Short mmCIF file of C-alpha atoms in Angstrom, two decimals:
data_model
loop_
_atom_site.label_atom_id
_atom_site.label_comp_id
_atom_site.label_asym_id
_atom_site.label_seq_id
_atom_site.Cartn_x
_atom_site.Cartn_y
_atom_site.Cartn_z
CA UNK M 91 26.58 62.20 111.83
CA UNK M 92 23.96 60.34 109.79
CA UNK M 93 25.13 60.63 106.26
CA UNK M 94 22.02 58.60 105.05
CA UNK M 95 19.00 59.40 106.49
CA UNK M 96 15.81 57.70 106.21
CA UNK M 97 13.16 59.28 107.93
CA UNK M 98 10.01 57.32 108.06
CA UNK M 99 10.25 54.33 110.83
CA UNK M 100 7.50 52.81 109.04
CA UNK M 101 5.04 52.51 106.06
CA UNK M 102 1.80 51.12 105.65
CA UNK M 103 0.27 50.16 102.18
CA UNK M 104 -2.83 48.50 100.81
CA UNK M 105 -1.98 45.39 98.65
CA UNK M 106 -1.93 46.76 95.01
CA UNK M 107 -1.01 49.97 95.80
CA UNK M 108 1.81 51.89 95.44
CA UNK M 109 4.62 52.34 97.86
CA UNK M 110 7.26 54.95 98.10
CA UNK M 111 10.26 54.90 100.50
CA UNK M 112 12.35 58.08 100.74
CA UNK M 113 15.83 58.54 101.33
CA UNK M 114 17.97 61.64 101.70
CA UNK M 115 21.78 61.65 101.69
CA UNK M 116 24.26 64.29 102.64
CA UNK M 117 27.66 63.44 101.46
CA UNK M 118 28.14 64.92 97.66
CA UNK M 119 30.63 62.23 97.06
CA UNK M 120 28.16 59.58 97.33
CA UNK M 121 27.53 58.48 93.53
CA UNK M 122 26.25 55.42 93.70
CA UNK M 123 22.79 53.96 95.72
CA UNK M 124 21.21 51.04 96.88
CA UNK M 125 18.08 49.54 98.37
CA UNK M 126 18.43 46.58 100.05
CA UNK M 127 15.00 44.46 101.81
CA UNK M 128 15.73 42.63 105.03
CA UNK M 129 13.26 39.75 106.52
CA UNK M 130 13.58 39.00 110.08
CA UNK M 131 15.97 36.49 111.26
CA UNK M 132 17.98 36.74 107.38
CA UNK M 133 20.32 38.93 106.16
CA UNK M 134 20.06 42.42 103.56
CA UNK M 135 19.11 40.84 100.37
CA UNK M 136 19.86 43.92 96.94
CA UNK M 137 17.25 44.79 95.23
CA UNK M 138 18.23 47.58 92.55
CA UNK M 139 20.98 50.43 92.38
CA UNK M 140 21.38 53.73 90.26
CA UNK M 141 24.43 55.68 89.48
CA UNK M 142 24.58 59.22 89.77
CA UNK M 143 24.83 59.23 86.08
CA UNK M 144 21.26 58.33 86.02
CA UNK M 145 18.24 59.47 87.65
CA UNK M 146 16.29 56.72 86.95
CA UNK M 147 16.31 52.40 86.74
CA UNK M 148 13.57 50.05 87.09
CA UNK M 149 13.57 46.56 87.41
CA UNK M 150 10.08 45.01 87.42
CA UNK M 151 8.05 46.74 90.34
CA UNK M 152 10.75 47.99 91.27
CA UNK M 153 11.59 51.58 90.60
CA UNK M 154 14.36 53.82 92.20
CA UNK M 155 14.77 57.71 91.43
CA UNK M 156 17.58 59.60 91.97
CA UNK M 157 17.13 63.45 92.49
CA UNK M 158 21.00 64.71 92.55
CA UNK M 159 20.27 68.13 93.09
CA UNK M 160 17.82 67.28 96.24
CA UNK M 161 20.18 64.76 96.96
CA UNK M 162 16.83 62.45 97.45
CA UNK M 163 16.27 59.49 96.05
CA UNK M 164 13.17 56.97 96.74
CA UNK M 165 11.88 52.98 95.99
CA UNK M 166 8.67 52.76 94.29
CA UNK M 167 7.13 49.58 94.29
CA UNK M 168 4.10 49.07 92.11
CA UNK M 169 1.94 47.04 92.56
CA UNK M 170 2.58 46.49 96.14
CA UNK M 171 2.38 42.83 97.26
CA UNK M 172 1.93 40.93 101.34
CA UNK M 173 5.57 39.77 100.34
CA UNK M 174 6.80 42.55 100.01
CA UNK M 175 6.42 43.37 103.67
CA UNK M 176 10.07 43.84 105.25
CA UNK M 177 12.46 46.81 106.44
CA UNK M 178 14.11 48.63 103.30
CA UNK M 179 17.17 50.08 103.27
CA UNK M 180 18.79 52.52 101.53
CA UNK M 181 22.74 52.57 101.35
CA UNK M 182 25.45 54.56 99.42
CA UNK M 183 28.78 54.20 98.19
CA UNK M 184 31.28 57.40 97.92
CA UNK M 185 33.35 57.50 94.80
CA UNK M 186 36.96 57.74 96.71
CA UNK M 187 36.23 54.47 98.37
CA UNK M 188 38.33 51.25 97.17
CA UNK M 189 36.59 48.48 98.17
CA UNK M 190 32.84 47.61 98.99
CA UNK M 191 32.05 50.09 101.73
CA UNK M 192 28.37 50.78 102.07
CA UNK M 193 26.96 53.76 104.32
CA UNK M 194 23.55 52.60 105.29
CA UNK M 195 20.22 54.54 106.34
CA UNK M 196 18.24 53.71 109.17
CA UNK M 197 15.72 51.62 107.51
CA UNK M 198 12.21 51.85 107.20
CA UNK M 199 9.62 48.97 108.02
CA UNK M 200 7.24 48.58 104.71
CA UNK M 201 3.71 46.42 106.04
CA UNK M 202 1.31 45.54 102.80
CA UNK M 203 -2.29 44.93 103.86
CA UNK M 204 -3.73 42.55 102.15
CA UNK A 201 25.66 28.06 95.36
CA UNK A 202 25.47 28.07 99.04
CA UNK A 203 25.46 31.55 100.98
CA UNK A 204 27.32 33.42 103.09
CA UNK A 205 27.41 31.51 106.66
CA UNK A 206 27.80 33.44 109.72
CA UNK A 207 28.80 30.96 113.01
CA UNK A 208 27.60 31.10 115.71
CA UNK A 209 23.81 32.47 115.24
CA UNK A 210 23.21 33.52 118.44
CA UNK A 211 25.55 34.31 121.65
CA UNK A 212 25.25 35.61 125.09
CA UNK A 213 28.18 36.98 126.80
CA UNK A 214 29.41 39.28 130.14
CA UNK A 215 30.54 42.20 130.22
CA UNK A 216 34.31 42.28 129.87
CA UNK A 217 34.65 38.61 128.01
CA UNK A 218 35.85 38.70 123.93
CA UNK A 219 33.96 37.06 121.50
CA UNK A 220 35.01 35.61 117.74
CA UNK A 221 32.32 35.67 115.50
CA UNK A 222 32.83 33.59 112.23
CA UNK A 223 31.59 34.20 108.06
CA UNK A 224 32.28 31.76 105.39
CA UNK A 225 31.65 33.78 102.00
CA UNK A 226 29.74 32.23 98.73
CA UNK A 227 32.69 30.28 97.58
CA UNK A 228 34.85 32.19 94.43
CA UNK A 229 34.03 35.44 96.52
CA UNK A 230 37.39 37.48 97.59
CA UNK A 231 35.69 40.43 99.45
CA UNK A 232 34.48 40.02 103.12
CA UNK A 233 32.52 43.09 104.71
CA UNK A 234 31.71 43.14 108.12
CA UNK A 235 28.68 45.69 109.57
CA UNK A 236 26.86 46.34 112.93
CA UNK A 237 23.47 46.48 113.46
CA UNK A 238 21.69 48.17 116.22
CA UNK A 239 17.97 49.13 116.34
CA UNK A 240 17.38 53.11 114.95
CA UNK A 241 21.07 53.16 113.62
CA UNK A 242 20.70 51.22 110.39
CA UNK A 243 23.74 48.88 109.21
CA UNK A 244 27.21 50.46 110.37
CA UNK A 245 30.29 49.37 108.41
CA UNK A 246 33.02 47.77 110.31
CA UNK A 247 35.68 46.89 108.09
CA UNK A 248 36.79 44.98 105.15
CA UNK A 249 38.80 42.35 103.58
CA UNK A 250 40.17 41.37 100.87
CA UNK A 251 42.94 38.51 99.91
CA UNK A 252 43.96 38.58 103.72
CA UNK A 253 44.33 42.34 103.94
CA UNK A 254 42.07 45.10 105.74
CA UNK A 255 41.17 47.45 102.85
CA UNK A 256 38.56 49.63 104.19
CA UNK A 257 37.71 50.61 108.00
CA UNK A 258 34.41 52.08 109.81
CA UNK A 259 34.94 54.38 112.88
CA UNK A 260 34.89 51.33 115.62
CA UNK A 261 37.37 51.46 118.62
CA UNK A 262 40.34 49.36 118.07
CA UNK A 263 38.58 47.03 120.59
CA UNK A 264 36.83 45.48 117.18
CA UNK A 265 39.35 43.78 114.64
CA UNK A 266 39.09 40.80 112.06
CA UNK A 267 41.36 38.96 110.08
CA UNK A 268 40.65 36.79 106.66
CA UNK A 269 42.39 33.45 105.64
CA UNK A 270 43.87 32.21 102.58
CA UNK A 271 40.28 30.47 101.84
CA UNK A 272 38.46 34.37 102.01
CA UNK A 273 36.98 32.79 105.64
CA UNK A 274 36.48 35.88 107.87
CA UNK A 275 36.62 36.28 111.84
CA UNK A 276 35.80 39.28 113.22
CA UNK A 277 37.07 39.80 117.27
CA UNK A 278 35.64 41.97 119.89
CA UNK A 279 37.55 42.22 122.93
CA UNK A 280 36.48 43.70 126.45
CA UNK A 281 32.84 43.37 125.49
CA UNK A 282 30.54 46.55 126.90
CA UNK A 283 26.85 46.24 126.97
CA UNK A 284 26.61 48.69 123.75
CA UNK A 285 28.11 46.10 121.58
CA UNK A 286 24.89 43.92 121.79
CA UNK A 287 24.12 44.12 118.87
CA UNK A 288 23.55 41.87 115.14
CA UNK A 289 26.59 41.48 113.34
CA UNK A 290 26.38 40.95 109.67
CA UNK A 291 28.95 39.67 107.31
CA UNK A 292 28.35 40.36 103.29
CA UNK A 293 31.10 39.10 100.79
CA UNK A 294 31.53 40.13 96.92
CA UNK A 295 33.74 39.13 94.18
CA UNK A 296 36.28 41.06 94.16
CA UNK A 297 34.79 44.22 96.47
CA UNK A 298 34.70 46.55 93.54
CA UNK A 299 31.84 49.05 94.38
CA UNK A 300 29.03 47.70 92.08
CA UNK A 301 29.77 44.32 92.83
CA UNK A 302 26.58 43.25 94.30
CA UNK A 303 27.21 42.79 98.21
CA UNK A 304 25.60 39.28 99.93
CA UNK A 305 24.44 39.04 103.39
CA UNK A 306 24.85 36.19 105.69
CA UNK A 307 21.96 35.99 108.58
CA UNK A 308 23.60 37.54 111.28
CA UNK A 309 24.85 36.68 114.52
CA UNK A 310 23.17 38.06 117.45
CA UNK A 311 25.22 38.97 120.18
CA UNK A 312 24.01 39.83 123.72
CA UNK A 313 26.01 41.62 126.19
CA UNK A 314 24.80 41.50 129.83
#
């Protein structure tokens, strides 16, 4: 049972563009999100959260909505930079867990033409 | 600060055989997280640790355990390998493990089961 799902394998974006990875989530005690970018060959790297408290948070291109009532929430990365070609994914925490346990999504593979 | 290490990188092994796979967290960290990846199923949490003691654990057959040391070092042990545990295995530690404690990933080990 995928409580995360993210269902676009893959994305393809012109450089300076904007890109938009979707998420959808199932469990309603997940309450707080993450997107994570992964390179090949390294590990997840974070690149921004949101509580359920808020439906938005940006953090330079970086953008991440939260739609509670959709339980949706997407990355929006403007402008959209080579670099920022990797697999994103989303993950979620449930508010009865103790402890750092993430429930990931699938991932979705982000390529930026130049 | 160095990062999290995973040892070995890569490792090829038969069916049947056990493996140890090894994660030295960024030093001061207390939290050790262990996850499976697989291609199309996104990052599946194994378990986690925390000053020596499994806090949290994913739904894995008791085949896959782990331990943590005094020095927040984490092995992870999978015994009576099948070829469905070829996999990457990634290790992320965090401070303390709270749930917005940012989570870091090592690189991964890559294990192959033939």
């Amino acid at each position: 049972d995928q409580q995360v799902k993210q269902n676009s394998p893959s994305l393809s974006v012109q450089e300076g563009r904007i890109s938009i990875l979707n998420c959808d989530y199932t469990n309603s005690m997940f309450d707080y999100f993450l997107w994570y970018k992964k390179y090949p060959a390294e590990g997840p790297t974070f690149l921004i959260s949101i509580s359920s408290i808020k439906d938005k948070n940006e953090d330079g291109r970086f953008t991440v909505f939260l739609n509670k009532s959709a339980k949706h929430l997407s990355l929006h990365i403007v402008p959209s930079q080579p670099g920022d070609s990797a697999v994103y994914f989303c993950a979620a925490s449930a508010r009865e867990t103790s402890g750092s346990r993430l429930t990931f999504g699938e991932g979705t593979q982000l390529t930026v033409n130049p | 600060k160095a990062g999290v290490t995973q040892t070995p990188r890569y490792l090829i092994k038969t069916r049947g055989q056990q493996v140890t796979l090894s994660c030295s967290p960024i030093s001061g960290h207390r939290s050790v997280s262990w996850y499976q990846q697989t291609p199309g199923q996104g990052l599946q949490f194994l378990f986690e640790y925390f000053s020596e003691t499994q806090r949290n654990k994913g739904n894995f057959p008791g085949r896959f355990s782990g331990r943590q040391f005094s020095n927040s070092r984490s092995e992870m042990n999978v015994s009576t390998l099948e070829l469905g545990d070829s996999a990457l295995y990634l290790c992320a530690s965090s401070l303390v493990g709270m749930r917005t404690d940012t989570q870091y990933f090592g690189p991964g080990t890559r294990l192959t089961v033939l």
